[in-house]
Amino acid sequence: MRTRLPPLVLLLLTLTACMSSATPPSTPTPDYTPTTTFTLTPVPSPSPIRTSAPTDALATPVDPPPRPFDYTVVNPNPPRRAPNATRAFWVTDTTTGERREIEARLRAQTEHVAMWVEESTWHDVRQLEEAAIFFEARTYPATRAVFGSEWTPGVDNDPRIHILHATGLGEGVLGYTSGGDEFPRDLYPFSNEAEMITVSAAEIKVGSHAYHALLARQFQRLVQWFQDRNEERWVKEGLVELAIHLNKLNTGAPEQAYLEHPDTSLVGWEDESAAAHRGAAYLFATYFHERFGNEGTQALMAQPLNGVAGFDAALADLNRDITFEKLFAEWLAANYLDGERATYGYTTLDLERPAPAAIYESYPVTLESSVQQYGADYILLQGDDDVHVQFTGVTATPLLDVLPHSGRYLWWSNRADESLTTLTRAFDLSGVEQATLTYWTWYDLEQGYDYATVEVSVDGGEQWQTLHAPSGSDADPNGNNPGWGYTGNSAGWVREEVDLAPWVGDEALVRFVYLTDEAVTGAGFLLDDVAIPEIEYADDVESGAGGWEAAGFVRSDNSVAQNYLALLIGPGETITVERLPVEEDQTAEWIALLGSEGWGEAVLVLSGLAPLTAHPALYELKISRLSRP
C-alpha cells in the first residue's frame, strides 16, 4: 500500500546506479471496486496511421526447445574432502575474457555448503564459517521453499554448493554462476563439474549484507537452471530479484528505475535500459508471488513453457480463472494505485506512482505516439468536462529490423537463452555427381557465445557433420562452438555456398541449427532463398514450409499481430478500474466522465500486446471536450 560475461556465466555487477536507497512516501488510498464508467462507440473510419495486418501475421510465439542435457554425474561416489583439502578451479576475468586455472583450499563446510578460497588470498576462517552457517540455516532453505531445488547431488554427486572466493574476476564484478559448471569436462572443457558460486574476494566482504545478498541471488540462479534452463530472461531476472526480496536482503530499490520509465517492456531486455527492465521484472515477480504464494511461484518454475506461455500454463495448473493478459492489466493498475487490496496493490512494497507519459487539461488534443510491448503509457486526463477519446492503433508490427532477402517470407531461428532450434529437410542426392547448397543468411548472434551452423547427415539423423560455411569459423574462445559456426553480426544479407560433394549418391538430411548459451541473445539467425541447383531445387520460402521440418524455427513474413490493452482508472471514494474495449481492427472510442462523475481527473493506461518483437506499438489519440447539456 502507499504510506557479459563469458558463455554460460551470469554476473552480479556493482551497478548501484540501477538502484535507489530512498523509501517512497506513504499516502493512504481508498479501496477499489471495478465499475463500468465508459461507453463504447465503434470508430467509423480509420486514421492516417492505420496499417493492415497480413492475414498470417505471427500472433502466437513458438516456444524454442532447450539445449539437450543428459544430467551426467561424473563421480560414482560422493567425494570426501577434509578441511584444508585443495583442488583446481577455472575462473574468468570478465574484463578481458581470459580464463585461468587456480588452486583453492577448502576452509569451511556444512551439510550443503563448501567454502573454498584461492591459495595465497587473505581470508578470515571464522567469517567463512559464520557465512556458511548463515547460508545453511537461512538462505538455502528459504530459497528452496519458494523456488524448488537445485540439481542435487548434481554433476559431482555432492549435495554441497561450492562457493569459491577468488581474485581477478573483472572490474566491478561481485560474483557469478556458470551453467557450464554443470557439464562434464569432456563436453565443456572449462567446467568445474560442480554446483557452485564464484565470489570476488577483492570486491565484497565475506559475511556482509551484500555478500549474503549475492549468495541468495546466485543460488536462485542455480535453482532456476535446474528447474527451467531456457526460461526467458525477464522471468529469470525477476525471480532472482524476488529471491533477494523474500530473503530480506535487498540492497536497493530496483523498482524505482522502472517507475521512472514505465514505458519499458516487461517481456523484453535491452542492455541500455537494463535497470528499468530489472525493476519491471522484479515488480511483476513480487506481484505474482503476493497473489499466488509459494504454490504459484513453484508452479511457474516447474513449467517447461517460457515467458507469457509459462505464466498462462502455471495459472491454469493452479485452477485460477485468470490469464497472463488479465493479470498484466491488473498489475499495471496496481503499480499506479498500490492499494490495500491484493488485486491493485502490494503488501510488502510502498511504491511511488509511475511517471506519466502525458498530462492534459485543455482540449482538443491529438497525440501520435508509441508504447512498448508490455510497457505502459500512463496518460492523465484532467478537467471539469467529460472528454471523448478516439483511439487508433495498428494491426501489425515488424518482427525484426530487416526485410526478407526476396519476396515476403523468411525463416527465423527464434531467440531464447539456453536453447537449440533446428530446420531440417531431406534431399535426394543419389542421381548427381556434384551438389552445392546455396542460401542467403542474416544473423545477429552473441559474439563467441551463441552460434548457428549448417549440418548434414546420411544415416537418418543419427550423426551430423558440421559444414564449413564461408562466413563461419572454428574459433572457439569460450568452448561453445559446435565445430564450425556463425557468430556475431553479418551486417546484412550474405550469400553462402557449401559443397555437398562428399554426400552425393545418398539420401541426405540438411539442417540449420541455432544454439545459445544461458545469457544474452541477439536477434537470431535468418534464412532465405535456399537452393541446390544440381537437383533443380530452389525455395524462396514464399509457398509454405516446402518440406522443411521446423523445431523452434519460424516461417515469418517479418510481422507480428498487434493488439492493445487500454485501462481507465477513475478517482473518488470508490476508485474504478475499467478495461476499455478495443475493436478487432485496433480502433476504439470512449467517453471519460470527468465532469458528470465529478472526478476532475482520470488515468488512461495504454500498452502494446504483440509477441516476440522489440518494436513499439504505434497509436494515435484524439481527445476532445464534450459540452454539458
XYZ file of C-alpha atoms in Angstrom:
629
model
C 0.000 0.000 0.000
C 1.122 3.615 -0.342
C 2.335 5.233 3.274
C 28.825 -10.353 -20.032
C 30.442 -12.259 -19.448
C 31.798 -15.499 -20.794
C 29.387 -18.130 -22.004
C 27.146 -19.690 -19.550
C 28.002 -17.079 -16.936
C 25.690 -14.710 -15.113
C 27.144 -11.688 -13.349
C 26.155 -9.596 -10.400
C 27.699 -6.200 -11.246
C 28.187 -3.395 -8.774
C 25.866 -1.119 -10.695
C 24.497 0.912 -7.827
C 23.176 3.421 -10.337
C 20.468 0.894 -11.165
C 19.123 1.061 -7.623
C 17.727 3.685 -5.252
C 18.005 3.617 -1.485
C 15.200 6.114 -0.983
C 11.991 4.931 0.635
C 8.886 6.168 -1.194
C 6.479 8.223 0.925
C 3.308 6.716 2.330
C -0.072 8.031 1.233
C -3.309 6.297 2.257
C -5.626 5.406 -0.595
C -9.222 4.191 -0.652
C -10.422 0.727 -1.610
C -11.126 -0.274 -5.224
C -14.174 -1.657 -6.946
C -14.290 -2.275 -10.727
C -17.284 -0.468 -12.224
C -18.453 0.469 -15.687
C -17.616 4.128 -16.319
C -17.210 4.274 -20.125
C -19.388 3.759 -23.114
C -18.056 2.338 -26.369
C -18.900 3.679 -29.792
C -17.373 1.992 -32.868
C -14.953 4.178 -34.817
C -16.426 4.659 -38.308
C -13.202 5.367 -40.218
C -9.503 4.653 -39.752
C -6.904 7.350 -39.106
C -3.894 8.011 -41.364
C -1.601 5.763 -39.281
C -3.670 2.658 -39.961
C -1.821 -0.334 -41.375
C -3.375 -3.603 -42.411
C -2.077 -6.815 -40.903
C -1.145 -9.676 -43.188
C -3.620 -12.450 -42.639
C -0.846 -14.704 -41.329
C 0.972 -12.183 -39.112
C 2.506 -14.111 -36.234
C 0.106 -13.982 -33.293
C 1.402 -16.760 -31.039
C 5.063 -17.321 -30.138
C 6.698 -20.668 -30.879
C 8.482 -21.857 -27.740
C 12.135 -22.703 -28.541
C 13.231 -26.099 -27.190
C 16.022 -26.107 -24.590
C 19.502 -27.356 -25.360
C 19.681 -31.120 -24.763
C 21.271 -32.036 -21.454
C 21.843 -35.548 -20.115
C 22.471 -34.707 -16.432
C 25.630 -36.794 -16.388
C 27.155 -37.485 -12.953
C 30.961 -37.629 -13.117
C 31.646 -39.183 -9.692
C 30.264 -42.666 -8.966
C 30.630 -41.981 -5.232
C 30.192 -38.726 -3.296
C 33.577 -37.036 -2.898
C 35.008 -36.846 0.609
C 37.066 -33.788 1.412
C 38.561 -32.886 4.765
C 39.203 -29.270 5.793
C 42.265 -27.807 4.049
C 41.806 -30.077 1.035
C 42.810 -28.460 -2.251
C 41.530 -28.677 -5.802
C 41.768 -26.786 -9.095
C 39.067 -24.439 -10.418
C 38.598 -22.482 -13.633
C 37.804 -18.774 -13.160
C 37.205 -15.998 -15.671
C 38.367 -12.399 -15.817
C 35.204 -10.798 -17.149
C 37.024 -7.665 -18.260
C 39.476 -9.425 -20.587
C 37.621 -12.716 -21.115
C 40.751 -14.574 -20.006
C 40.285 -17.906 -18.272
C 42.784 -19.274 -15.809
C 43.063 -22.300 -13.590
C 43.714 -21.707 -9.898
C 44.281 -23.796 -6.793
C 41.875 -23.278 -3.903
C 41.684 -24.607 -0.362
C 38.593 -25.851 1.488
C 38.232 -23.679 4.600
C 34.734 -24.394 5.926
C 31.814 -26.667 5.154
C 28.341 -27.598 6.332
C 25.836 -30.139 5.080
C 25.055 -28.095 1.961
C 27.920 -25.583 1.669
C 31.648 -25.864 0.946
C 33.704 -22.654 1.268
C 36.820 -22.525 -0.931
C 39.465 -19.794 -1.030
C 42.074 -19.218 -3.712
C 45.561 -20.048 -2.459
C 47.615 -17.080 -1.224
C 44.456 -14.985 -0.742
C 43.915 -13.430 2.686
C 40.796 -14.588 4.491
C 39.266 -14.939 7.931
C 38.263 -18.539 8.597
C 35.791 -17.515 11.302
C 33.970 -15.207 8.869
C 33.777 -18.023 6.319
C 32.387 -20.404 8.934
C 29.757 -17.891 10.032
C 28.809 -17.144 6.415
C 28.446 -20.867 5.726
C 26.166 -21.251 8.746
C 24.060 -18.259 7.630
C 23.634 -19.729 4.142
C 22.880 -23.196 5.532
C 20.346 -22.002 8.104
C 18.619 -19.184 6.202
C 19.299 -18.677 2.520
C 19.370 -22.319 1.454
C 16.040 -23.448 2.998
C 14.206 -20.165 2.371
C 15.104 -20.083 -1.324
C 14.247 -23.730 -1.896
C 10.891 -23.325 -0.124
C 9.819 -20.783 -2.742
C 11.612 -21.793 -5.937
C 12.314 -25.518 -5.604
C 15.561 -27.442 -5.652
C 18.853 -27.095 -7.435
C 20.297 -30.187 -9.155
C 21.371 -32.285 -6.215
C 23.600 -34.176 -5.596
C 24.386 -32.868 -9.052
C 27.141 -33.366 -11.588
C 29.723 -34.105 -8.869
C 27.453 -36.358 -6.783
C 27.942 -33.916 -3.890
C 24.961 -32.186 -2.214
C 27.094 -29.163 -1.284
C 27.058 -25.831 -3.098
C 30.708 -24.954 -3.667
C 31.401 -21.271 -3.009
C 34.764 -20.228 -4.417
C 36.381 -16.965 -3.260
C 38.861 -15.886 -5.922
C 40.608 -12.813 -7.301
C 40.792 -11.406 -10.807
C 37.128 -11.816 -11.801
C 36.940 -8.446 -13.528
C 36.356 -4.844 -12.618
C 33.196 -4.282 -10.584
C 32.148 -7.931 -10.595
C 30.938 -9.307 -7.272
C 30.412 -12.873 -8.417
C 28.750 -15.216 -10.866
C 27.366 -18.648 -11.564
C 28.072 -20.602 -14.719
C 25.796 -23.229 -16.192
C 28.916 -24.600 -17.871
C 29.991 -25.939 -14.478
C 27.091 -28.413 -14.647
C 28.563 -30.098 -17.745
C 31.138 -32.910 -17.742
C 34.555 -31.566 -18.663
C 34.738 -33.717 -21.788
C 31.760 -31.728 -23.146
C 32.740 -28.313 -21.806
C 36.485 -28.019 -21.153
C 36.212 -25.112 -18.685
C 33.652 -26.837 -16.467
C 34.352 -27.058 -12.742
C 31.975 -30.038 -12.564
C 30.142 -28.711 -9.517
C 27.108 -26.704 -8.458
C 28.965 -23.587 -7.487
C 29.078 -19.835 -6.998
C 32.234 -17.838 -7.664
C 32.726 -14.764 -5.448
C 35.202 -11.923 -5.888
C 37.484 -11.903 -2.855
C 38.558 -8.377 -3.791
C 35.137 -6.764 -4.314
C 32.978 -7.952 -1.428
C 33.437 -8.621 2.283
C 32.574 -12.108 3.491
C 29.590 -12.014 5.835
C 28.389 -8.554 4.834
C 24.778 -7.830 3.870
C 25.855 -7.503 0.230
C 27.678 -10.842 0.463
C 24.607 -12.693 1.718
C 22.510 -10.996 -0.981
C 24.985 -12.126 -3.622
C 24.786 -15.753 -2.489
C 20.973 -15.651 -2.400
C 20.885 -14.194 -5.895
C 23.288 -16.710 -7.372
C 21.786 -19.683 -5.547
C 18.413 -18.840 -7.069
C 20.133 -18.945 -10.467
C 21.332 -22.480 -9.728
C 17.770 -23.481 -8.849
C 16.436 -21.771 -11.978
C 18.989 -23.560 -14.153
C 17.780 -26.942 -12.912
C 14.064 -26.126 -12.947
C 13.818 -24.353 -16.320
C 17.127 -23.637 -18.056
C 15.812 -21.752 -21.065
C 13.250 -19.555 -19.338
C 13.035 -16.066 -20.817
C 15.461 -13.579 -19.353
C 12.860 -11.201 -17.929
C 11.294 -14.031 -15.948
C 14.657 -15.277 -14.676
C 15.836 -11.835 -13.612
C 12.535 -11.056 -11.918
C 12.714 -14.273 -9.909
C 16.311 -13.531 -8.925
C 15.221 -10.169 -7.516
C 12.265 -11.840 -5.807
C 14.698 -14.201 -4.073
C 16.587 -11.204 -2.662
C 13.306 -9.635 -1.558
C 11.973 -12.755 0.156
C 15.307 -13.361 1.898
C 15.079 -9.765 3.215
C 18.431 -8.978 1.642
C 17.501 -6.064 -0.637
C 20.442 -3.789 -1.361
C 18.426 -1.042 -3.069
C 15.107 -0.276 -4.733
C 15.270 -1.873 -8.206
C 11.654 -0.927 -8.910
C 12.464 2.774 -8.939
C 14.142 2.775 -12.366
C 11.006 1.210 -13.853
C 8.577 3.569 -12.126
C 10.544 6.484 -13.564
C 10.281 4.902 -17.031
C 7.115 2.761 -17.083
C 7.120 2.619 -20.882
C 9.687 -0.166 -20.550
C 8.828 -3.605 -21.868
C 8.181 -6.148 -19.146
C 8.923 -9.028 -21.524
C 11.956 -7.591 -23.322
C 15.516 -6.866 -22.280
C 17.760 -4.211 -23.794
C 21.138 -3.592 -22.176
C 20.850 0.186 -22.384
C 17.688 0.112 -20.243
C 18.560 -2.927 -18.126
C 17.855 -1.181 -14.816
C 14.277 -0.369 -15.843
C 13.755 -3.894 -17.233
C 15.047 -5.348 -13.970
C 12.715 -3.129 -11.971
C 9.715 -4.193 -14.055
C 10.619 -7.872 -13.784
C 11.101 -7.559 -10.023
C 7.755 -5.842 -9.521
C 5.875 -8.393 -11.604
C 7.539 -11.375 -9.894
C 6.752 -9.860 -6.495
C 3.156 -9.107 -7.503
C 2.712 -12.659 -8.812
C 4.112 -14.141 -5.594
C 1.909 -11.945 -3.418
C -1.148 -13.016 -5.426
C -0.412 -16.750 -5.644
C 2.165 -17.512 -2.948
C 4.849 -20.176 -2.938
C 2.487 -22.560 -4.719
C 2.171 -20.195 -7.648
C 5.887 -19.484 -7.927
C 6.714 -23.188 -7.786
C 4.116 -23.894 -10.477
C 5.790 -21.288 -12.659
C 9.275 -22.693 -12.015
C 8.089 -26.189 -12.924
C 6.602 -25.075 -16.243
C 8.619 -26.121 -19.327
C 6.870 -23.365 -21.278
C 8.520 -19.978 -21.100
C 7.579 -16.329 -20.727
C 3.918 -15.426 -21.165
C 3.019 -19.011 -22.127
C 4.633 -20.284 -18.930
C 2.565 -17.928 -16.784
C -0.623 -18.940 -18.595
C 0.156 -22.627 -18.075
C 1.043 -22.134 -14.403
C -2.181 -20.218 -13.763
C -4.138 -22.996 -15.466
C -2.367 -25.591 -13.290
C -3.404 -23.591 -10.241
C -7.033 -23.654 -11.460
C -7.156 -19.865 -11.332
C -9.667 -18.204 -13.593
C -7.194 -15.647 -14.901
C -4.817 -15.332 -17.835
C -1.455 -13.613 -18.028
C -3.030 -10.793 -20.034
C -5.629 -10.093 -17.352
C -3.013 -10.382 -14.625
C -0.764 -7.975 -16.517
C -3.617 -5.462 -16.736
C -4.264 -5.703 -13.004
C -0.529 -5.304 -12.360
C -0.434 -2.051 -14.340
C -3.290 -0.747 -12.206
C -1.593 -1.955 -9.018
C 1.585 -0.094 -9.915
C -0.405 3.140 -10.120
C -2.734 2.609 -7.175
C -0.662 0.478 -4.776
C -3.708 -0.001 -2.605
C -4.670 -2.299 0.216
C -6.370 -4.947 -1.912
C -4.120 -7.621 -3.406
C -5.549 -7.082 -6.883
C -4.488 -3.449 -7.034
C -1.514 -3.192 -4.718
C 1.374 -4.745 -2.826
C 1.568 -5.841 0.796
C 5.375 -5.776 1.027
C 6.209 -2.670 -1.039
C 5.365 1.037 -0.937
C 5.567 2.474 -4.438
C 5.814 5.923 -5.887
C 3.418 6.410 -8.771
C 4.740 5.693 -12.272
C 5.810 8.772 -14.202
C 3.031 9.903 -16.579
C 3.631 9.879 -20.331
C 1.452 12.996 -20.705
C -0.852 15.264 -18.684
C -3.741 17.027 -20.469
C -6.019 19.672 -19.003
C -7.089 21.557 -22.145
C -8.646 20.087 -25.268
C -8.775 19.216 -28.146
C -5.533 17.211 -28.236
C -4.066 14.960 -30.918
C -1.245 12.642 -29.875
C 0.747 10.423 -32.240
C 2.942 8.204 -30.130
C 4.018 4.646 -29.392
C 4.140 2.337 -26.415
C 6.442 -0.596 -25.799
C 5.099 -4.138 -25.981
C 4.003 -4.873 -22.409
C 5.163 -1.402 -21.394
C 2.775 1.297 -20.176
C 1.835 4.867 -21.048
C 0.004 6.493 -18.118
C -1.879 9.481 -19.590
C -3.558 11.851 -17.123
C -6.805 13.457 -18.283
C -7.817 16.464 -16.208
C -10.724 18.922 -16.325
C -14.298 19.583 -15.296
C -15.911 18.410 -18.547
C -16.387 14.925 -19.921
C -13.996 14.080 -22.740
C -14.308 11.992 -25.886
C -11.295 9.791 -26.678
C -10.720 8.316 -30.136
C -8.003 5.653 -30.274
C -6.391 4.281 -33.439
C -3.693 1.642 -33.388
C -2.040 -0.574 -35.980
C -2.836 -4.217 -36.645
C 0.713 -5.428 -37.346
C 4.216 -4.528 -36.170
C 7.581 -5.572 -37.660
C 9.277 -8.556 -36.062
C 12.867 -7.539 -36.877
C 14.748 -4.599 -38.368
C 15.392 -6.417 -41.627
C 13.393 -7.324 -44.734
C 13.458 -10.779 -46.342
C 16.189 -11.206 -48.942
C 13.472 -11.723 -51.530
C 9.705 -11.768 -51.521
C 7.729 -11.617 -48.324
C 8.789 -14.624 -46.236
C 11.892 -15.887 -44.458
C 12.884 -18.452 -41.856
C 13.767 -17.143 -38.393
C 15.611 -19.187 -35.782
C 13.645 -17.679 -32.885
C 15.620 -16.349 -29.915
C 15.998 -17.649 -26.372
C 18.682 -18.401 -23.817
C 19.999 -21.950 -23.401
C 18.120 -23.153 -26.486
C 18.624 -25.225 -29.610
C 16.328 -24.783 -32.620
C 16.624 -26.602 -35.937
C 15.308 -26.507 -39.505
C 15.694 -29.821 -41.349
C 14.922 -31.170 -44.829
C 15.677 -34.362 -46.759
C 17.323 -34.209 -50.200
C 17.850 -36.989 -52.737
C 21.421 -36.653 -53.998
C 21.572 -40.162 -55.440
C 21.292 -39.119 -59.086
C 24.034 -36.483 -59.255
C 27.819 -36.430 -59.152
C 28.090 -32.944 -57.705
C 25.884 -30.927 -55.336
C 26.152 -27.422 -53.944
C 23.978 -25.903 -51.225
C 23.420 -22.167 -51.574
C 21.399 -19.863 -49.349
C 21.184 -16.314 -48.089
C 21.563 -15.632 -44.371
C 21.382 -12.708 -41.991
C 22.406 -13.174 -38.380
C 22.842 -11.330 -35.110
C 24.325 -13.719 -32.537
C 26.139 -13.060 -29.271
C 29.777 -12.960 -30.377
C 31.724 -16.010 -29.252
C 28.884 -17.443 -27.170
C 25.906 -18.179 -29.472
C 26.240 -19.966 -32.820
C 24.369 -21.048 -35.939
C 25.552 -23.964 -38.073
C 24.630 -25.893 -41.210
C 24.953 -29.671 -40.915
C 24.423 -32.836 -42.960
C 23.543 -36.441 -42.088
C 23.318 -39.561 -44.275
C 22.216 -42.001 -41.560
C 18.784 -40.613 -40.832
C 19.978 -38.034 -38.327
C 21.918 -40.324 -36.006
C 25.162 -38.467 -36.696
C 25.673 -34.970 -38.040
C 28.664 -33.323 -39.666
C 29.104 -29.567 -39.474
C 29.734 -27.950 -42.865
C 32.330 -25.235 -43.426
C 30.201 -22.279 -44.476
C 32.350 -19.420 -45.843
C 31.248 -16.883 -43.228
C 31.605 -19.328 -40.346
C 34.645 -20.109 -38.243
C 36.125 -22.776 -35.988
C 37.356 -20.158 -33.492
C 36.167 -21.217 -30.051
C 37.216 -18.712 -27.378
C 34.659 -19.885 -24.828
C 34.118 -23.564 -25.559
C 30.706 -23.071 -27.176
C 31.406 -23.501 -30.905
C 29.956 -26.846 -32.055
C 32.732 -27.171 -34.642
C 32.234 -24.583 -37.345
C 29.628 -21.895 -36.922
C 28.358 -18.394 -37.466
C 28.635 -15.940 -34.575
C 28.484 -12.164 -34.203
C 26.727 -9.934 -36.740
C 26.586 -10.460 -40.502
C 25.961 -6.729 -41.155
C 23.394 -7.584 -43.822
C 22.312 -10.478 -46.013
C 25.182 -12.778 -47.059
C 25.138 -15.391 -49.831
C 26.684 -18.699 -48.717
C 27.756 -21.691 -50.806
C 28.640 -25.076 -49.314
C 29.967 -28.151 -51.131
C 27.822 -31.287 -50.712
C 30.033 -33.462 -52.975
C 31.057 -35.885 -50.182
C 27.408 -36.908 -49.812
C 26.293 -37.314 -53.430
C 24.863 -40.716 -54.201
C 22.931 -40.762 -50.912
C 19.747 -39.547 -49.326
C 20.931 -36.682 -47.154
C 19.403 -34.603 -44.402
C 20.442 -30.962 -44.272
C 19.702 -28.877 -41.212
C 20.342 -25.397 -39.903
C 20.959 -25.125 -36.162
C 20.706 -22.191 -33.744
C 22.454 -22.758 -30.391
C 22.605 -20.347 -27.437
C 24.179 -20.211 -24.013
C 22.425 -19.225 -20.802
C 22.549 -15.441 -21.037
C 22.224 -12.677 -23.651
C 20.891 -13.216 -27.173
C 20.926 -11.266 -30.404
C 18.047 -11.064 -32.864
C 18.817 -14.562 -34.183
C 19.540 -16.301 -37.489
C 17.552 -15.691 -40.706
C 17.443 -17.820 -43.835
C 16.064 -17.189 -47.327
C 16.388 -18.430 -50.934
C 17.807 -21.910 -50.337
C 18.874 -23.882 -53.420
C 20.715 -26.969 -54.669
C 20.999 -26.240 -58.419
C 22.246 -29.703 -59.425
C 18.932 -31.307 -58.406
C 16.900 -28.316 -59.610
C 15.826 -27.432 -56.090
C 15.062 -23.834 -55.142
C 12.925 -22.486 -52.303
C 12.256 -18.798 -51.734
C 10.094 -19.564 -48.646
C 7.069 -17.993 -50.344
C 4.985 -21.172 -50.743
C 4.799 -22.604 -47.255
C 7.219 -24.806 -45.348
C 8.334 -26.562 -48.521
C 9.196 -29.836 -46.815
C 11.302 -28.248 -44.094
C 10.688 -29.534 -40.553
C 10.969 -26.721 -38.034
C 11.795 -27.366 -34.374
C 11.689 -23.865 -32.941
C 12.336 -22.116 -36.281
C 9.505 -19.888 -37.508
C 8.437 -19.139 -41.086
C 7.535 -15.465 -40.951
C 6.591 -12.504 -43.109
C 8.524 -10.436 -40.567
C 5.404 -9.114 -38.902
C 3.508 -9.886 -35.721
C -0.151 -9.277 -34.985
C -0.560 -6.136 -32.906
C -3.118 -5.853 -30.120
C -3.506 -3.274 -27.380
C -4.513 -3.078 -23.756
C -6.421 0.004 -22.581
C -7.456 0.754 -18.994
C -9.027 3.714 -17.291
C -8.520 4.442 -13.615
C -11.010 6.840 -12.080
C -10.727 8.508 -8.655
C -13.326 9.006 -5.986
C -14.372 7.402 -2.733
C -14.565 4.151 -4.640
C -11.820 4.046 -7.238
C -12.773 2.472 -10.555
C -10.557 0.358 -12.784
C -12.089 -0.296 -16.191
C -10.664 -2.341 -19.053
C -11.675 -0.497 -22.197
C -12.816 -2.462 -25.245
C -10.720 -2.207 -28.417
C -12.138 -3.387 -31.731
C -10.511 -6.144 -33.788
C -9.150 -3.511 -36.167
C -7.465 -1.889 -33.130
C -9.673 1.191 -33.021
C -11.981 2.433 -30.286
C -13.929 5.404 -28.969
C -14.515 6.075 -25.288
C -16.161 8.789 -23.201
C -14.441 9.711 -19.932
C -16.905 11.128 -17.425
C -14.563 13.643 -15.804
C -17.276 16.228 -15.254
C -20.543 14.374 -14.795
C -18.978 11.992 -12.270
C -17.133 14.838 -10.568
C -13.760 13.175 -10.979
C -11.725 16.065 -12.266
C -9.024 13.579 -13.273
C -8.701 10.083 -14.714
C -5.764 7.977 -15.879
C -5.755 6.313 -19.291
C -3.284 3.400 -19.430
C -2.135 2.024 -22.794
C 0.094 -0.950 -23.592
C 1.086 -2.998 -26.639
C 0.433 -6.754 -26.576
C 2.392 -8.098 -29.559
C 4.618 -11.145 -29.021
C 8.321 -11.517 -29.875
C 9.033 -8.103 -31.340
C 11.089 -5.343 -29.737
C 9.385 -2.726 -31.923
C 6.943 -0.441 -30.083
C 3.243 -0.266 -30.928
C 2.207 2.906 -32.768
C -1.029 4.651 -31.826
C -2.926 7.898 -32.206
C -5.229 9.581 -29.694
C -7.708 12.356 -30.427
C -9.202 13.820 -27.262
C -11.931 16.455 -27.283
C -14.173 18.092 -24.697
C -17.860 17.173 -24.545
C -20.062 20.136 -23.767
C -22.516 19.738 -20.947
C -26.182 19.977 -21.956
